[in-house]
């Protein structure tokens, strides 16, 4: 049956009684006819919230549980998503994708049907439903939980149908299914004049603007990868030393894994540079000109070079994936972990250990960067703003070729590991330790965390910039040369390349977007004056005066920079064959920097954020990981003033309940909240 909505057509599939439900005879026919009639009446209302090409497969009235108060409404299954529509709620045409009520099919990690107190069936693709469910539990891969209790009184077939529809739709879903045509109702402009909210770094002009913003005078934008014939996993443009020719860049990059040679990631105002690159090909045999090109790009005009080893101290992809699976299982409402052993089980996931390792590495590298050494940097004051952080993610994750689909497990590849989500957890830790230093809020980090699972734009929908460009039709005129390891993409162009994850109004209304801003942010805490002034003679010609390896919290001198001289290199061989100092129990800051004496004394500048990573300084992101357990959400800092007022009322109610526990002799002190709290522990 076809229903029209706002000038568009949507396919509403009428619900039919399942043959194995035992419905037969005149009453069955009458009941089925009533259901189809009600489906038709509801269809026109539901269809107005559909996207072009979206088909409603089944629906059933129910009550969303687990919230206070419980919400009556309708559970709807389409070929793209499962959504709960509360009674009286109208989906806005300006926000076609509801972040609060929608579960994308590819985001469903676990589906359970419940009947009574003891009958629970885990529904896998292709498995038949053994009973009519009274409740359905949808567990999202993003830790969200949708729990719906179905209405009785002749509506049991609908509960059965919508549950089976979800099972079938989930089995048929894949990463190729996208929210098609969302740009039709949102942008309405296909002229190409629309300016994205965050530069997508898809043009040389975008890269040049960013280079000037960072003040990287010794660098230039190279178009050597404009046709993706150097590396498909790299952007079309990137920064290289100004004196390095494109022919030298091409030769040098050919000796790195997947063609990912050294390029600028961040220029520190103090003069140091962050470079990132892949490992050397162990079987590579460059000539002298190639070696000189590689050395020149690694040196980047600096006299002191530090190669940062991340192999020994940071978790592997397998470690991250296993820890995330354990964490997700532990945070489920029906977790088998006993209440008194829950914290021990949390430590057993190793997730917080890996967050701790990343923050320690970030702290040490921040020290190295501030000492004006060409090294790696994790944060800078510009990246603490909302726009600056979005630009950082777009540049260092999206444009740099992070394989989001593979790491988030959408492709089913063995390299699944949510590294990006681990990064967001680290940022959340910084936000908790330095709440006045960041313009964005926890709510923004949650939105970014959840958006990684929603296939509405190409930002997180492909593994490489080349794949995103091919899917959008942006690079159809280019000849693909380097194709090793990359499969063909599905045909079609259903996503507007102008839209990105930074178009937040696709899923969030204006009130929710306002919550992205941290009300406690103080720009005066992040002045530019604390940054050391760049030395005019910092970029020096000739070979480097010293090369260092930073590993296990300590610096070790190296005799050479490249691996093709007399001995193996850091980047060419497994780290276990390299000389390693014992792991230091102190960070560089704790060791009074622990830097070579000839670099000179350089006190820690004010405004530099060095995260704590010991013991209770690392906390569980409860608002994210425990969303399926709303009973533990009370007492968390709300992102809005009204939310804080609600939580204050909740805490005051707790104080009133605790007050009778105070002994008579302490009656004079019971009006002091601090005294009450301390005595109730």
mmCIF file of N, CA and C in Angstrom, residues 419-521:
data_model
loop_
_atom_site.group_PDB
_atom_site.id
_atom_site.type_symbol
_atom_site.label_atom_id
_atom_site.label_comp_id
_atom_site.label_asym_id
_atom_site.label_seq_id
_atom_site.Cartn_x
_atom_site.Cartn_y
_atom_site.Cartn_z
ATOM 1 N N UNK A 419 39.074 1.644 17.954
ATOM 2 C CA UNK A 419 40.149 2.550 18.379
ATOM 3 C C UNK A 419 39.622 3.977 18.518
ATOM 4 N N UNK A 420 38.747 4.389 17.608
ATOM 5 C CA UNK A 420 38.205 5.746 17.675
ATOM 6 C C UNK A 420 37.390 5.947 18.947
ATOM 7 N N UNK A 421 36.650 4.935 19.362
ATOM 8 C CA UNK A 421 35.865 5.044 20.593
ATOM 9 C C UNK A 421 36.776 5.098 21.811
ATOM 10 N N UNK A 422 37.922 4.413 21.756
ATOM 11 C CA UNK A 422 38.909 4.514 22.826
ATOM 12 C C UNK A 422 39.457 5.931 22.905
ATOM 13 N N UNK A 423 39.693 6.542 21.760
ATOM 14 C CA UNK A 423 40.139 7.937 21.713
ATOM 15 C C UNK A 423 39.115 8.864 22.363
ATOM 16 N N UNK A 424 37.832 8.679 22.061
ATOM 17 C CA UNK A 424 36.793 9.525 22.653
ATOM 18 C C UNK A 424 36.733 9.349 24.161
ATOM 19 N N UNK A 425 36.968 8.136 24.644
ATOM 20 C CA UNK A 425 37.007 7.908 26.090
ATOM 21 C C UNK A 425 38.158 8.689 26.707
ATOM 22 N N UNK A 426 39.305 8.715 26.049
ATOM 23 C CA UNK A 426 40.450 9.482 26.552
ATOM 24 C C UNK A 426 40.118 10.968 26.616
ATOM 25 N N UNK A 427 39.422 11.475 25.594
ATOM 26 C CA UNK A 427 39.028 12.883 25.601
ATOM 27 C C UNK A 427 38.052 13.147 26.737
ATOM 28 N N UNK A 428 37.137 12.211 26.980
ATOM 29 C CA UNK A 428 36.194 12.372 28.095
ATOM 30 C C UNK A 428 36.941 12.437 29.422
ATOM 31 N N UNK A 429 37.990 11.634 29.583
ATOM 32 C CA UNK A 429 38.790 11.691 30.810
ATOM 33 C C UNK A 429 39.396 13.086 30.989
ATOM 34 N N UNK A 430 39.904 13.666 29.909
ATOM 35 C CA UNK A 430 40.450 15.019 29.977
ATOM 36 C C UNK A 430 39.362 16.016 30.363
ATOM 37 N N UNK A 431 38.172 15.838 29.816
ATOM 38 C CA UNK A 431 37.064 16.741 30.124
ATOM 39 C C UNK A 431 36.690 16.668 31.595
ATOM 40 N N UNK A 432 36.799 15.485 32.196
ATOM 41 C CA UNK A 432 36.498 15.350 33.622
ATOM 42 C C UNK A 432 37.583 15.964 34.485
ATOM 43 N N UNK A 433 38.835 15.838 34.060
ATOM 44 C CA UNK A 433 39.943 16.355 34.860
ATOM 45 C C UNK A 433 40.136 17.859 34.695
ATOM 46 N N UNK A 434 39.735 18.387 33.525
ATOM 47 C CA UNK A 434 39.897 19.821 33.256
ATOM 48 C C UNK A 434 38.578 20.376 32.714
ATOM 49 N N UNK A 435 37.539 20.454 33.556
ATOM 50 C CA UNK A 435 36.189 20.783 33.056
ATOM 51 C C UNK A 435 36.049 22.190 32.497
ATOM 52 N N UNK A 436 36.916 23.112 32.861
ATOM 53 C CA UNK A 436 36.787 24.487 32.374
ATOM 54 C C UNK A 436 37.652 24.762 31.156
ATOM 55 N N UNK A 437 38.378 23.760 30.668
ATOM 56 C CA UNK A 437 39.343 23.975 29.593
ATOM 57 C C UNK A 437 38.802 23.637 28.210
ATOM 58 N N UNK A 438 37.596 23.060 28.133
ATOM 59 C CA UNK A 438 37.075 22.621 26.845
ATOM 60 C C UNK A 438 35.732 23.284 26.566
ATOM 61 N N UNK A 439 35.561 23.748 25.337
ATOM 62 C CA UNK A 439 34.320 24.414 24.967
ATOM 63 C C UNK A 439 33.191 23.422 24.746
ATOM 64 N N UNK A 440 33.519 22.177 24.391
ATOM 65 C CA UNK A 440 32.488 21.179 24.141
ATOM 66 C C UNK A 440 32.190 20.397 25.419
ATOM 67 N N UNK A 441 31.030 19.740 25.426
ATOM 68 C CA UNK A 441 30.538 19.068 26.617
ATOM 69 C C UNK A 441 30.569 17.560 26.444
ATOM 70 N N UNK A 442 30.215 16.864 27.514
ATOM 71 C CA UNK A 442 30.081 15.415 27.459
ATOM 72 C C UNK A 442 28.986 15.012 26.480
ATOM 73 N N UNK A 443 27.943 15.804 26.389
ATOM 74 C CA UNK A 443 26.851 15.499 25.468
ATOM 75 C C UNK A 443 27.347 15.473 24.023
ATOM 76 N N UNK A 444 28.272 16.364 23.690
ATOM 77 C CA UNK A 444 28.851 16.363 22.344
ATOM 78 C C UNK A 444 29.660 15.094 22.105
ATOM 79 N N UNK A 445 30.449 14.673 23.072
ATOM 80 C CA UNK A 445 31.229 13.441 22.914
ATOM 81 C C UNK A 445 30.310 12.236 22.755
ATOM 82 N N UNK A 446 29.190 12.226 23.483
ATOM 83 C CA UNK A 446 28.217 11.141 23.314
ATOM 84 C C UNK A 446 27.627 11.147 21.907
ATOM 85 N N UNK A 447 27.321 12.331 21.403
ATOM 86 C CA UNK A 447 26.766 12.427 20.050
ATOM 87 C C UNK A 447 27.764 11.919 19.018
ATOM 88 N N UNK A 448 29.034 12.257 19.192
ATOM 89 C CA UNK A 448 30.057 11.788 18.261
ATOM 90 C C UNK A 448 30.261 10.285 18.400
ATOM 91 N N UNK A 449 30.219 9.785 19.629
ATOM 92 C CA UNK A 449 30.331 8.351 19.881
ATOM 93 C C UNK A 449 29.220 7.584 19.160
ATOM 94 N N UNK A 450 27.986 8.065 19.261
ATOM 95 C CA UNK A 450 26.853 7.369 18.657
ATOM 96 C C UNK A 450 26.831 7.528 17.141
ATOM 97 N N UNK A 451 27.323 8.659 16.642
ATOM 98 C CA UNK A 451 27.293 8.905 15.204
ATOM 99 C C UNK A 451 28.203 7.959 14.438
ATOM 100 N N UNK A 452 29.194 7.398 15.107
ATOM 101 C CA UNK A 452 30.080 6.453 14.431
ATOM 102 C C UNK A 452 29.333 5.200 13.991
ATOM 103 N N UNK A 453 28.161 4.947 14.589
ATOM 104 C CA UNK A 453 27.371 3.753 14.261
ATOM 105 C C UNK A 453 26.214 4.051 13.318
ATOM 106 N N UNK A 454 26.005 5.296 12.943
ATOM 107 C CA UNK A 454 24.838 5.671 12.142
ATOM 108 C C UNK A 454 25.265 5.932 10.706
ATOM 109 N N UNK A 455 24.795 5.139 9.742
ATOM 110 C CA UNK A 455 25.223 5.305 8.346
ATOM 111 C C UNK A 455 24.415 6.352 7.606
ATOM 112 N N UNK A 456 24.474 7.601 8.054
ATOM 113 C CA UNK A 456 23.684 8.646 7.405
ATOM 114 C C UNK A 456 24.538 9.539 6.514
ATOM 115 N N UNK A 457 25.831 9.574 6.723
ATOM 116 C CA UNK A 457 26.725 10.346 5.871
ATOM 117 C C UNK A 457 27.951 9.490 5.565
ATOM 118 N N UNK A 458 28.799 9.999 4.695
ATOM 119 C CA UNK A 458 29.987 9.251 4.297
ATOM 120 C C UNK A 458 31.147 9.413 5.271
ATOM 121 N N UNK A 459 30.998 10.227 6.302
ATOM 122 C CA UNK A 459 32.119 10.489 7.203
ATOM 123 C C UNK A 459 32.664 9.209 7.812
ATOM 124 N N UNK A 460 31.795 8.379 8.385
ATOM 125 C CA UNK A 460 32.219 7.129 9.012
ATOM 126 C C UNK A 460 31.775 5.908 8.202
ATOM 127 N N UNK A 461 31.371 6.134 6.952
ATOM 128 C CA UNK A 461 30.764 5.059 6.175
ATOM 129 C C UNK A 461 31.743 4.355 5.259
ATOM 130 N N UNK A 462 32.982 4.803 5.201
ATOM 131 C CA UNK A 462 33.990 4.175 4.362
ATOM 132 C C UNK A 462 35.323 4.127 5.112
ATOM 133 N N UNK A 463 36.241 3.322 4.594
ATOM 134 C CA UNK A 463 37.523 3.125 5.252
ATOM 135 C C UNK A 463 38.586 4.121 4.820
ATOM 136 N N UNK A 464 38.471 4.694 3.633
ATOM 137 C CA UNK A 464 39.520 5.568 3.106
ATOM 138 C C UNK A 464 38.899 6.760 2.400
ATOM 139 N N UNK A 465 39.673 7.849 2.236
ATOM 140 C CA UNK A 465 39.166 8.990 1.459
ATOM 141 C C UNK A 465 38.812 8.606 0.026
ATOM 142 N N UNK A 466 39.565 7.689 -0.571
ATOM 143 C CA UNK A 466 39.259 7.272 -1.940
ATOM 144 C C UNK A 466 37.903 6.575 -2.005
ATOM 145 N N UNK A 467 37.598 5.712 -1.040
ATOM 146 C CA UNK A 467 36.314 5.021 -1.032
ATOM 147 C C UNK A 467 35.165 6.006 -0.855
ATOM 148 N N UNK A 468 35.338 7.002 0.015
ATOM 149 C CA UNK A 468 34.285 8.000 0.188
ATOM 150 C C UNK A 468 34.071 8.786 -1.098
ATOM 151 N N UNK A 469 35.169 9.143 -1.767
ATOM 152 C CA UNK A 469 35.054 9.893 -3.006
ATOM 153 C C UNK A 469 34.409 9.097 -4.117
ATOM 154 N N UNK A 470 34.734 7.807 -4.229
ATOM 155 C CA UNK A 470 34.131 6.961 -5.251
ATOM 156 C C UNK A 470 32.642 6.769 -5.001
ATOM 157 N N UNK A 471 32.258 6.579 -3.737
ATOM 158 C CA UNK A 471 30.846 6.367 -3.423
ATOM 159 C C UNK A 471 30.023 7.607 -3.723
ATOM 160 N N UNK A 472 30.578 8.776 -3.478
ATOM 161 C CA UNK A 472 29.845 10.017 -3.719
ATOM 162 C C UNK A 472 29.899 10.456 -5.166
ATOM 163 N N UNK A 473 30.712 9.760 -5.993
ATOM 164 C CA UNK A 473 30.845 10.150 -7.388
ATOM 165 C C UNK A 473 31.796 11.305 -7.595
ATOM 166 N N UNK A 474 32.494 11.707 -6.530
ATOM 167 C CA UNK A 474 33.357 12.878 -6.602
ATOM 168 C C UNK A 474 34.591 12.628 -7.462
ATOM 169 N N UNK A 475 35.075 11.368 -7.487
ATOM 170 C CA UNK A 475 36.322 11.078 -8.177
ATOM 171 C C UNK A 475 36.122 10.152 -9.375
ATOM 172 N N UNK A 476 34.940 10.158 -9.964
ATOM 173 C CA UNK A 476 34.679 9.251 -11.073
ATOM 174 C C UNK A 476 35.575 9.528 -12.277
ATOM 175 N N UNK A 477 36.087 10.747 -12.382
ATOM 176 C CA UNK A 477 36.910 11.089 -13.531
ATOM 177 C C UNK A 477 38.357 10.665 -13.364
ATOM 178 N N UNK A 478 38.711 10.136 -12.180
ATOM 179 C CA UNK A 478 40.087 9.760 -11.922
ATOM 180 C C UNK A 478 40.293 8.274 -12.153
ATOM 181 N N UNK A 479 41.480 7.915 -12.598
ATOM 182 C CA UNK A 479 41.831 6.522 -12.822
ATOM 183 C C UNK A 479 42.412 5.939 -11.553
ATOM 184 N N UNK A 480 41.822 4.856 -11.074
ATOM 185 C CA UNK A 480 42.343 4.198 -9.886
ATOM 186 C C UNK A 480 43.534 3.320 -10.267
ATOM 187 N N UNK A 481 44.667 3.566 -9.643
ATOM 188 C CA UNK A 481 45.886 2.822 -9.955
ATOM 189 C C UNK A 481 46.250 1.872 -8.828
ATOM 190 N N UNK A 482 46.278 2.381 -7.610
ATOM 191 C CA UNK A 482 46.674 1.562 -6.463
ATOM 192 C C UNK A 482 45.428 0.930 -5.862
ATOM 193 N N UNK A 483 45.226 -0.368 -6.063
ATOM 194 C CA UNK A 483 44.001 -1.024 -5.608
ATOM 195 C C UNK A 483 44.258 -2.194 -4.690
ATOM 196 N N UNK A 484 45.499 -2.447 -4.329
ATOM 197 C CA UNK A 484 45.799 -3.628 -3.521
ATOM 198 C C UNK A 484 45.092 -3.557 -2.181
ATOM 199 N N UNK A 485 44.353 -4.632 -1.863
ATOM 200 C CA UNK A 485 43.726 -4.734 -0.549
ATOM 201 C C UNK A 485 42.384 -4.050 -0.436
ATOM 202 N N UNK A 486 41.870 -3.467 -1.510
ATOM 203 C CA UNK A 486 40.601 -2.753 -1.433
ATOM 204 C C UNK A 486 39.599 -3.384 -2.378
ATOM 205 N N UNK A 487 38.421 -3.678 -1.870
ATOM 206 C CA UNK A 487 37.385 -4.314 -2.675
ATOM 207 C C UNK A 487 36.572 -3.262 -3.406
ATOM 208 N N UNK A 488 35.799 -3.714 -4.387
ATOM 209 C CA UNK A 488 34.944 -2.811 -5.136
ATOM 210 C C UNK A 488 33.790 -2.347 -4.254
ATOM 211 N N UNK A 489 33.376 -1.115 -4.444
ATOM 212 C CA UNK A 489 32.292 -0.546 -3.660
ATOM 213 C C UNK A 489 30.962 -0.795 -4.351
ATOM 214 N N UNK A 490 29.877 -0.841 -3.603
ATOM 215 C CA UNK A 490 28.573 -1.022 -4.228
ATOM 216 C C UNK A 490 28.233 0.142 -5.131
ATOM 217 N N UNK A 491 27.508 -0.168 -6.191
ATOM 218 C CA UNK A 491 27.150 0.872 -7.145
ATOM 219 C C UNK A 491 26.096 1.790 -6.555
ATOM 220 N N UNK A 492 25.988 2.960 -7.126
ATOM 221 C CA UNK A 492 24.952 3.886 -6.676
ATOM 222 C C UNK A 492 25.540 5.085 -5.978
ATOM 223 N N UNK A 493 24.768 6.146 -5.931
ATOM 224 C CA UNK A 493 25.204 7.376 -5.298
ATOM 225 C C UNK A 493 24.034 7.912 -4.505
ATOM 226 N N UNK A 494 23.820 7.355 -3.308
ATOM 227 C CA UNK A 494 22.631 7.689 -2.535
ATOM 228 C C UNK A 494 22.901 8.674 -1.413
ATOM 229 N N UNK A 495 24.148 9.067 -1.212
ATOM 230 C CA UNK A 495 24.470 9.975 -0.129
ATOM 231 C C UNK A 495 25.043 11.255 -0.705
ATOM 232 N N UNK A 496 24.513 12.369 -0.277
ATOM 233 C CA UNK A 496 25.002 13.657 -0.741
ATOM 234 C C UNK A 496 26.387 13.904 -0.170
ATOM 235 N N UNK A 497 27.423 14.078 -1.019
ATOM 236 C CA UNK A 497 28.771 14.280 -0.497
ATOM 237 C C UNK A 497 28.925 15.583 0.259
ATOM 238 N N UNK A 498 27.948 16.510 0.110
ATOM 239 C CA UNK A 498 28.043 17.766 0.831
ATOM 240 C C UNK A 498 27.732 17.594 2.311
ATOM 241 N N UNK A 499 27.030 16.545 2.677
ATOM 242 C CA UNK A 499 26.648 16.336 4.068
ATOM 243 C C UNK A 499 27.704 15.519 4.792
ATOM 244 N N UNK A 500 27.925 15.827 6.034
ATOM 245 C CA UNK A 500 28.899 15.107 6.845
ATOM 246 C C UNK A 500 28.318 14.909 8.231
ATOM 247 N N UNK A 501 29.058 14.221 9.076
ATOM 248 C CA UNK A 501 28.596 14.003 10.446
ATOM 249 C C UNK A 501 28.465 15.323 11.191
ATOM 250 N N UNK A 502 29.178 16.352 10.710
ATOM 251 C CA UNK A 502 29.142 17.650 11.399
ATOM 252 C C UNK A 502 27.850 18.410 11.110
ATOM 253 N N UNK A 503 27.008 17.898 10.216
ATOM 254 C CA UNK A 503 25.665 18.460 10.036
ATOM 255 C C UNK A 503 24.766 17.885 11.126
ATOM 256 N N UNK A 504 24.939 18.389 12.330
ATOM 257 C CA UNK A 504 24.293 17.794 13.505
ATOM 258 C C UNK A 504 22.780 17.896 13.450
ATOM 259 N N UNK A 505 22.239 18.874 12.706
ATOM 260 C CA UNK A 505 20.787 19.029 12.703
ATOM 261 C C UNK A 505 20.078 17.919 11.937
ATOM 262 N N UNK A 506 20.824 16.948 11.377
ATOM 263 C CA UNK A 506 20.174 15.766 10.811
ATOM 264 C C UNK A 506 19.532 14.920 11.900
ATOM 265 N N UNK A 507 20.159 14.884 13.071
ATOM 266 C CA UNK A 507 19.698 13.997 14.140
ATOM 267 C C UNK A 507 19.353 14.726 15.432
ATOM 268 N N UNK A 508 19.791 15.974 15.563
ATOM 269 C CA UNK A 508 19.598 16.686 16.828
ATOM 270 C C UNK A 508 18.878 18.003 16.566
ATOM 271 N N UNK A 509 17.930 18.329 17.444
ATOM 272 C CA UNK A 509 17.234 19.600 17.306
ATOM 273 C C UNK A 509 18.075 20.713 17.907
ATOM 274 N N UNK A 510 17.606 21.934 17.766
ATOM 275 C CA UNK A 510 18.401 23.093 18.195
ATOM 276 C C UNK A 510 18.659 23.076 19.696
ATOM 277 N N UNK A 511 17.695 22.609 20.476
ATOM 278 C CA UNK A 511 17.887 22.551 21.928
ATOM 279 C C UNK A 511 18.979 21.553 22.296
ATOM 280 N N UNK A 512 19.017 20.412 21.603
ATOM 281 C CA UNK A 512 20.049 19.424 21.885
ATOM 282 C C UNK A 512 21.426 19.921 21.448
ATOM 283 N N UNK A 513 21.485 20.613 20.329
ATOM 284 C CA UNK A 513 22.771 21.120 19.844
ATOM 285 C C UNK A 513 23.342 22.151 20.806
ATOM 286 N N UNK A 514 22.485 22.919 21.449
ATOM 287 C CA UNK A 514 22.967 23.876 22.450
ATOM 288 C C UNK A 514 23.681 23.167 23.600
ATOM 289 N N UNK A 515 23.284 21.914 23.853
ATOM 290 C CA UNK A 515 23.919 21.159 24.933
ATOM 291 C C UNK A 515 25.326 20.694 24.562
ATOM 292 N N UNK A 516 25.719 20.840 23.301
ATOM 293 C CA UNK A 516 27.079 20.500 22.907
ATOM 294 C C UNK A 516 28.097 21.429 23.560
ATOM 295 N N UNK A 517 27.657 22.594 23.977
ATOM 296 C CA UNK A 517 28.561 23.594 24.544
ATOM 297 C C UNK A 517 28.669 23.410 26.054
ATOM 298 N N UNK A 518 29.879 23.510 26.553
ATOM 299 C CA UNK A 518 30.160 23.370 27.974
ATOM 300 C C UNK A 518 29.876 24.694 28.672
ATOM 301 N N UNK A 519 28.859 24.754 29.552
ATOM 302 C CA UNK A 519 28.542 26.029 30.213
ATOM 303 C C UNK A 519 29.646 26.501 31.150
ATOM 304 N N UNK A 520 30.528 25.602 31.572
ATOM 305 C CA UNK A 520 31.612 25.992 32.468
ATOM 306 C C UNK A 520 32.892 26.371 31.766
ATOM 307 N N UNK A 521 32.875 26.423 30.423
ATOM 308 C CA UNK A 521 34.097 26.729 29.668
ATOM 309 C C UNK A 521 34.512 28.175 29.876
#
